[in-house]
Coordinates of C-alpha atoms and ligand atoms in Angstrom, one line a residue:
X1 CA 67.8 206.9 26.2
X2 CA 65.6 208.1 23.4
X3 CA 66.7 208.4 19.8
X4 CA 65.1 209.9 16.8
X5 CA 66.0 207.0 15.0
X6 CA 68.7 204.5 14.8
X7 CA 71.2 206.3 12.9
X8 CA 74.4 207.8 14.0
X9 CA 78.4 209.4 13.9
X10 CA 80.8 206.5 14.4
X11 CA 83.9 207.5 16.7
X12 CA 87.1 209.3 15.0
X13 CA 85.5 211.5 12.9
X14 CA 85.1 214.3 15.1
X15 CA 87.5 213.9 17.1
X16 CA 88.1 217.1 18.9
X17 CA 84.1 217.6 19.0
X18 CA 84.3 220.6 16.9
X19 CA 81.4 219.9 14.3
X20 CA 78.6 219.3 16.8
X21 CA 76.3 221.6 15.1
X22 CA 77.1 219.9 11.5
X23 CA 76.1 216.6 12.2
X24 CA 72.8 217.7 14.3
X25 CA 72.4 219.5 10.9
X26 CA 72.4 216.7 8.7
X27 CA 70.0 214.3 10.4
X28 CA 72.0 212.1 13.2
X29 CA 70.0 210.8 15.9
X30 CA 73.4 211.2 17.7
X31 CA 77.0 211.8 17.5
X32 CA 80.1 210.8 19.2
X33 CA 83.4 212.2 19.4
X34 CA 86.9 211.2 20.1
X35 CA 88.6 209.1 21.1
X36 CA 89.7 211.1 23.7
X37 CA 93.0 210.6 25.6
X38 CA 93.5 211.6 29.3
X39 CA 96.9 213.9 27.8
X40 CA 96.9 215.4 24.3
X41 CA 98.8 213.4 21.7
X42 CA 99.6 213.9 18.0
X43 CA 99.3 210.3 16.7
X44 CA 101.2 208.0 14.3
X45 CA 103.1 209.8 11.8
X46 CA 101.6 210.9 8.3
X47 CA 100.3 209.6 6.1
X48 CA 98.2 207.4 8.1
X49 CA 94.7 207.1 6.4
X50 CA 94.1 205.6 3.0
X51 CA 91.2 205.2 0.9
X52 CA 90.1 202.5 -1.5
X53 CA 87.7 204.3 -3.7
X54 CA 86.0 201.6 -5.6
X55 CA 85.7 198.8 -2.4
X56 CA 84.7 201.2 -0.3
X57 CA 87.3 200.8 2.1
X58 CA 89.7 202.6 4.5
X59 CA 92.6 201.8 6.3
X60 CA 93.9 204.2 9.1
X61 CA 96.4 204.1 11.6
X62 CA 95.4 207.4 13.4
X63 CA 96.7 206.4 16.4
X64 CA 94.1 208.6 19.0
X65 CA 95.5 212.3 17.5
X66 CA 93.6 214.2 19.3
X67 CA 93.7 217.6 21.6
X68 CA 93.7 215.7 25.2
X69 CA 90.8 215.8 27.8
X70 CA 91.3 219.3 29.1
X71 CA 91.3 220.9 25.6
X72 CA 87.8 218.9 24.8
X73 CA 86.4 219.8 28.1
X74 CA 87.2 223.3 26.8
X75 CA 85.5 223.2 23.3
X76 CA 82.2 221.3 24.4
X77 CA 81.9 224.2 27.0
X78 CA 81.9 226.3 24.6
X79 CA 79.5 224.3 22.2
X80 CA 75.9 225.7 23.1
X81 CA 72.9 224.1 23.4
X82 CA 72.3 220.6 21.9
X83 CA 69.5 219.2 19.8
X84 CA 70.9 215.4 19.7
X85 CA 72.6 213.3 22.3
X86 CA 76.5 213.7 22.2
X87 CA 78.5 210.6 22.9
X88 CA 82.2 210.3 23.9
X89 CA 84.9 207.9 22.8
X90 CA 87.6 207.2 25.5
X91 CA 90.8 206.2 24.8
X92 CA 94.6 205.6 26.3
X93 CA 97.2 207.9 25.9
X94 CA 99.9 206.2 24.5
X95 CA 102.4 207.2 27.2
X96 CA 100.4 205.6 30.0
X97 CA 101.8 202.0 30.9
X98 CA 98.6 199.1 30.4
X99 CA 98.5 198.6 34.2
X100 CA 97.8 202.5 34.4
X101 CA 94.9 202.7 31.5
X102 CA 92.2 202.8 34.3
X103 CA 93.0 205.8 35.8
X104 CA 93.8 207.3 32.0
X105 CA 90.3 206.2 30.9
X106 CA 88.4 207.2 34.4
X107 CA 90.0 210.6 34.4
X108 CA 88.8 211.6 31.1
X109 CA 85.2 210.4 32.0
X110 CA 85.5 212.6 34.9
X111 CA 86.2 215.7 33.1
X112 CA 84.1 215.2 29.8
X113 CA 81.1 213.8 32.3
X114 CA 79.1 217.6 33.0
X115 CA 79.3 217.8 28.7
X116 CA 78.4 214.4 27.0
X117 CA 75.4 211.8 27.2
X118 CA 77.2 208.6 27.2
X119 CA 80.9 207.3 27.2
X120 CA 82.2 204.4 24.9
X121 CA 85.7 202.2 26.6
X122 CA 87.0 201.8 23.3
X123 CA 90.0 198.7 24.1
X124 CA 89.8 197.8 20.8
X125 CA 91.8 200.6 18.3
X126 CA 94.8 198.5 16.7
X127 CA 96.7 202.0 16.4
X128 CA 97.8 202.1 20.3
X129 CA 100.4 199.2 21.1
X130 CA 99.0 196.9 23.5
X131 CA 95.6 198.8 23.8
X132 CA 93.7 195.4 22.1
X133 CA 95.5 193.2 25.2
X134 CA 93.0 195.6 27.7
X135 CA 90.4 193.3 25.9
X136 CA 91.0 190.7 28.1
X137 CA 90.5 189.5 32.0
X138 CA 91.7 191.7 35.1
X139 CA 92.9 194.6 32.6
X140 CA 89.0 195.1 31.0
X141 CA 87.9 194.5 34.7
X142 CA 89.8 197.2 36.4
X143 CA 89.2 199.5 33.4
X144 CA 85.0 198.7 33.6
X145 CA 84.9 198.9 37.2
X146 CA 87.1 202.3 37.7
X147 CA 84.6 203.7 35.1
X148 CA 81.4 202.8 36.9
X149 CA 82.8 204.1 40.0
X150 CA 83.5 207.3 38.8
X151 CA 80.1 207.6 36.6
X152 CA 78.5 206.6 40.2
X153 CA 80.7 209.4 42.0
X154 CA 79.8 212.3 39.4
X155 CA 75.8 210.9 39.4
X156 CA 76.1 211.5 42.9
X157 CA 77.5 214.7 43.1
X158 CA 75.7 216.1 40.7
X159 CA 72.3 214.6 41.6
X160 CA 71.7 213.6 38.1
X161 CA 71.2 210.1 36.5
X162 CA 74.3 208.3 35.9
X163 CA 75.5 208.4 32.1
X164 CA 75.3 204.6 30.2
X165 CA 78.8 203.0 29.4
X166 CA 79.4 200.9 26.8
X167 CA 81.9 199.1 25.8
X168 CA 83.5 198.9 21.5
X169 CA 85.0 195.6 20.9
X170 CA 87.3 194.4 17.8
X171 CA 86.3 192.4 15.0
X172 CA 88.9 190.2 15.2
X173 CA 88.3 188.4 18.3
X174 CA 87.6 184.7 18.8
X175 CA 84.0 183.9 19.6
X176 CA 85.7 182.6 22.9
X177 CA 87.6 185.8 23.8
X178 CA 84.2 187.6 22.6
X179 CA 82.2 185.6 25.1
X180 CA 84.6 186.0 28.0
X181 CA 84.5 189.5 26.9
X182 CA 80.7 190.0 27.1
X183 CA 80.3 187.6 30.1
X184 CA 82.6 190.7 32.2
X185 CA 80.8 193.3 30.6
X186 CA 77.5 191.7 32.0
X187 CA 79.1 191.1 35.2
X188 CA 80.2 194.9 35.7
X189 CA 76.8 195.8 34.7
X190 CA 77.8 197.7 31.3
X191 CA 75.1 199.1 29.2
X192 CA 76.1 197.8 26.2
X193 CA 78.8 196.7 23.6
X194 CA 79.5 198.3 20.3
X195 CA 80.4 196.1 17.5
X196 CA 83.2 196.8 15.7
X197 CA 86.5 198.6 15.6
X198 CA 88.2 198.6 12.2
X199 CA 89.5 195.0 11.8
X200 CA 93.6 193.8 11.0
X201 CA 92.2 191.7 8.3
X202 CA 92.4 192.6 4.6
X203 CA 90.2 191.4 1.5
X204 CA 93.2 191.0 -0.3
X205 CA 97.1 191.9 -0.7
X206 CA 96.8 193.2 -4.2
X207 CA 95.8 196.7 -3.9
X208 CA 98.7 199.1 -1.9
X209 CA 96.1 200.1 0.1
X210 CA 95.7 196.7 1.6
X211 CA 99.4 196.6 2.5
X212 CA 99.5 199.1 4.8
X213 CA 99.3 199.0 8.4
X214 CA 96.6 200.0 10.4
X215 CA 92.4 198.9 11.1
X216 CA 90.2 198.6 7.5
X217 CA 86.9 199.8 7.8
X218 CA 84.0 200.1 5.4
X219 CA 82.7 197.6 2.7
X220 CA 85.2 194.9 4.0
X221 CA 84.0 194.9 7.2
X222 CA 80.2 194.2 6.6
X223 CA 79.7 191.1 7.5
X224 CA 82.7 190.5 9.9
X225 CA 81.1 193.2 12.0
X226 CA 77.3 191.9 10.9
X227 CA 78.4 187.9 12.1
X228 CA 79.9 189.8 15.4
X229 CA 76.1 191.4 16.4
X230 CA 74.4 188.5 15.5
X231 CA 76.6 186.0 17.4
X232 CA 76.6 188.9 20.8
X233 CA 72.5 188.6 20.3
X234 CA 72.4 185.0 20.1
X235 CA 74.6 184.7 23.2
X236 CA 72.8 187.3 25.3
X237 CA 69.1 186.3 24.3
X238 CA 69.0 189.9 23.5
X239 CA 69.0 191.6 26.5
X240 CA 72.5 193.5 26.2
X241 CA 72.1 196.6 23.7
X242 CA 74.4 196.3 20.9
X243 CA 75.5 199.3 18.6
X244 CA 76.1 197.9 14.7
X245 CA 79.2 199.5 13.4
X246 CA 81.2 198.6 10.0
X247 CA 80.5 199.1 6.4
X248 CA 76.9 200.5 6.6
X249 CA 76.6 202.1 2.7
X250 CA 73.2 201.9 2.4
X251 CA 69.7 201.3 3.9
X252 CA 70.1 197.4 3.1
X253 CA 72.9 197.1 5.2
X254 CA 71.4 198.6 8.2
X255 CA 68.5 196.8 8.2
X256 CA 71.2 193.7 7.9
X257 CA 72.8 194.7 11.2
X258 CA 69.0 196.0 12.6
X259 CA 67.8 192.2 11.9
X260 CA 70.6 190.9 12.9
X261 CA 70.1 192.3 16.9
X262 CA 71.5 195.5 16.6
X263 CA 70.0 198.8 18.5
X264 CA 72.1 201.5 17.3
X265 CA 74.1 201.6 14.1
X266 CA 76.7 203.9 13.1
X267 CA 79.0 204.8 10.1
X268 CA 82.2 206.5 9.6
X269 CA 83.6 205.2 6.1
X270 CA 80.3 205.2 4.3
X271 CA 80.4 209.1 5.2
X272 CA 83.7 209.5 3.7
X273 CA 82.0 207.6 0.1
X274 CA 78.5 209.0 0.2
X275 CA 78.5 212.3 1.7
X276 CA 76.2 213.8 4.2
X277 CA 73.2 212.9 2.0
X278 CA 73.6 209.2 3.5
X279 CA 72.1 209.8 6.6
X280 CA 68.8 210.6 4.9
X281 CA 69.0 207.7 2.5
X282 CA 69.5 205.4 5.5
X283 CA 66.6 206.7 7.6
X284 CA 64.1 206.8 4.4
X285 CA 65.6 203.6 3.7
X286 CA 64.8 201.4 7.1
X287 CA 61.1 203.3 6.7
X288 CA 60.5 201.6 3.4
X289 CA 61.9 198.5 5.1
X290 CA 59.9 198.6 7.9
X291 CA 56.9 198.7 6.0
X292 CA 57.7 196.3 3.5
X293 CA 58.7 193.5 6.7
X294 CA 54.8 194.1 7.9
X295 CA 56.6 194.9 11.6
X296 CA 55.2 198.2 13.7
X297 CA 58.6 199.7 14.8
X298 CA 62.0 199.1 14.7
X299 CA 62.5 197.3 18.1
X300 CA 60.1 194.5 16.6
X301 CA 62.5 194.3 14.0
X302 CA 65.8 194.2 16.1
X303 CA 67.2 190.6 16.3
X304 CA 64.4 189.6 14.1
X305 CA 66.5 187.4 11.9
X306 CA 67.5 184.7 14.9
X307 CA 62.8 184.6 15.2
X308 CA 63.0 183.6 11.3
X309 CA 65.1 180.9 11.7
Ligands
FMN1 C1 90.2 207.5 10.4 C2 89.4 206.7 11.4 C3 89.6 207.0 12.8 C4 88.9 206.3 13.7 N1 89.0 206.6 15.1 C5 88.4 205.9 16.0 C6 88.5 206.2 17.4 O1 89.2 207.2 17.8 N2 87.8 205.5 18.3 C7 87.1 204.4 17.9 O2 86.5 203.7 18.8 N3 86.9 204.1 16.6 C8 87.5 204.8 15.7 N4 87.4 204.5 14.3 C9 86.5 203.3 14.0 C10 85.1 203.7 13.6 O3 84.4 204.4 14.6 C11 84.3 202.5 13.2 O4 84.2 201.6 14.3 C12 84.9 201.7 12.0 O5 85.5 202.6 11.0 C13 83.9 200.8 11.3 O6 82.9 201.6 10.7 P1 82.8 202.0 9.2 O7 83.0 200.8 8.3 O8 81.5 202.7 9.0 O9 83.9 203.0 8.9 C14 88.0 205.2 13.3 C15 87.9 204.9 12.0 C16 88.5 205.7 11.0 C17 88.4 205.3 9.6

């Protein structure tokens, strides 16, 4: 796929894809919305997002609210013409039992497929019980593989291309469980792995903010999320598309995650801290960089770090 440039929404903010038209308005190369859940579900109780104003950070334990599969299906048919791509999150509905999740995630790429450009298996929300355990072995297998089959099945039937899966990983993994992770991903022939979720870790235990339960995203999660690209580059000599995703404030810390092998990069909290206007500060940001660095284009620039060293 083409992009405009490398910047775009991070999953949860839209996540009944009502806003389409806002964030083609404000500069995005691409959105994505979700997650989506096969059945309609209202989430954890609330409150259940907090903000740390002056660290930048969230902490959220959404818990997939959103409308359900046939009630997006509904609003994206509804959504007119597009000017950017429009990616889809997929998650479990919290009702359906782990050994089920494949035919809860391949049922809700079957109905968003006519509407969206690319899916996302996001395993890796801590907000769903047991959803970080589909991480691992036969459970991410059977998820990966009932996806592609069904991508293959609607490609078919539709004689268009097939859509690219990815696949969103958590920051808090081992680098062995992230290898094994990456090494089925590869093997099922995935398109790419987005890195990170929001991460159980916390800074500290002093602010309230800290102690409550949930994923922390933003500032924190820089260079957890930075370290995970640049180790998923190293390993894969570059060859598996990664999407960089955690704490990206500012132009510097894209081209962090840029240099450090990612594609892609996204942001939800730095949207929550610096307003719409971020998206042009980042763009007009990785041009300065890119001139500055002496390279032609961004893909020289991707991984470019691991070359220096
Ligand atoms: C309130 C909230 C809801 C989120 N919902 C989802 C979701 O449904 N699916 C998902 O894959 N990630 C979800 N995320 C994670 C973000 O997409 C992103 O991976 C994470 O926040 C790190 O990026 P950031 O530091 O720019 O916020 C959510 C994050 C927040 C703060």
């Amino acid at each position: 796929m083409e992009f405009e440039h490398p910047f775009g929404l991070a999953a949860g903010m839209d996540k009944k894809a009502e806003a389409l038209r806002g964030w083609e308005s404000i500069g995005l190369a691409f959105s994505e919305i979700g997650g989506v859940t096969m059945l309609e579900q209202s989430g954890n109780p609330k409150p259940r997002m907090f903000r740390h104003g002056a660290d930048r950070a969230l902490v959220n334990r959404m818990g997939f609210n959103n409308p359900g599969s046939e009630n997006v299906v509904k609003t994206l048919q509804k959504s007119g013409t597009r000017t950017i791509p429009v990616w889809a999150n997929l998650g479990k509905s919290k009702i359906t039992p782990l050994e089920d999740a494949k035919t809860d995630y391949s049922t809700t790429l079957k109905r968003l497929w006519p509407y969206v450009d690319l899916f996302v298996i996001n395993v890796s929300s801590p907000n769903t019980p047991g959803l970080r355990d589909l991480q691992h072995g036969d459970h991410l297998k059977g998820i990966l593989d009932a996806c592609i089959e069904v991508n293959v099945a609607c490609s078919k039937e539709s004689k268009q291309n097939q859509k690219p899966l990815l696949l969103k990983v958590a920051p808090d993994l081992s680098t062995d469980e992230l290898e094994a992770i990456i090494d089925i991903a590869i093997d099922c022939q995935i398109d790419g792995i987005i890195a990170t979720n929001t991460t159980l870790l916390r800074p500290n235990q002093t602010h309230k903010v800290y102690n409550e339960q949930g994923g922390c995203s933003g500032s924190p999660l820089k260079n957890q999320s930075t370290e995970m690209i640049r180790h998923i580059y190293s390993y894969t000599n570059g060859e598996l598309p990664i999407v960089g995703v955690g704490g990206i404030m500012n132009a510097d810390d894209a081209w962090e995650k840029i240099t450090a092998g990612a594609t892609l990069l996204q942001a939800y909290a730095g949207f929550v801290f610096e307003g719409p206007g971020l998206t042009k500060s980042i763009v007009h940001g990785l041009h300065r960089k890119l001139r500055d660095s002496g390279f032609d284009t961004i893909e020289d620039a991707i991984g470019s770090s691991h070359r220096q060293r």
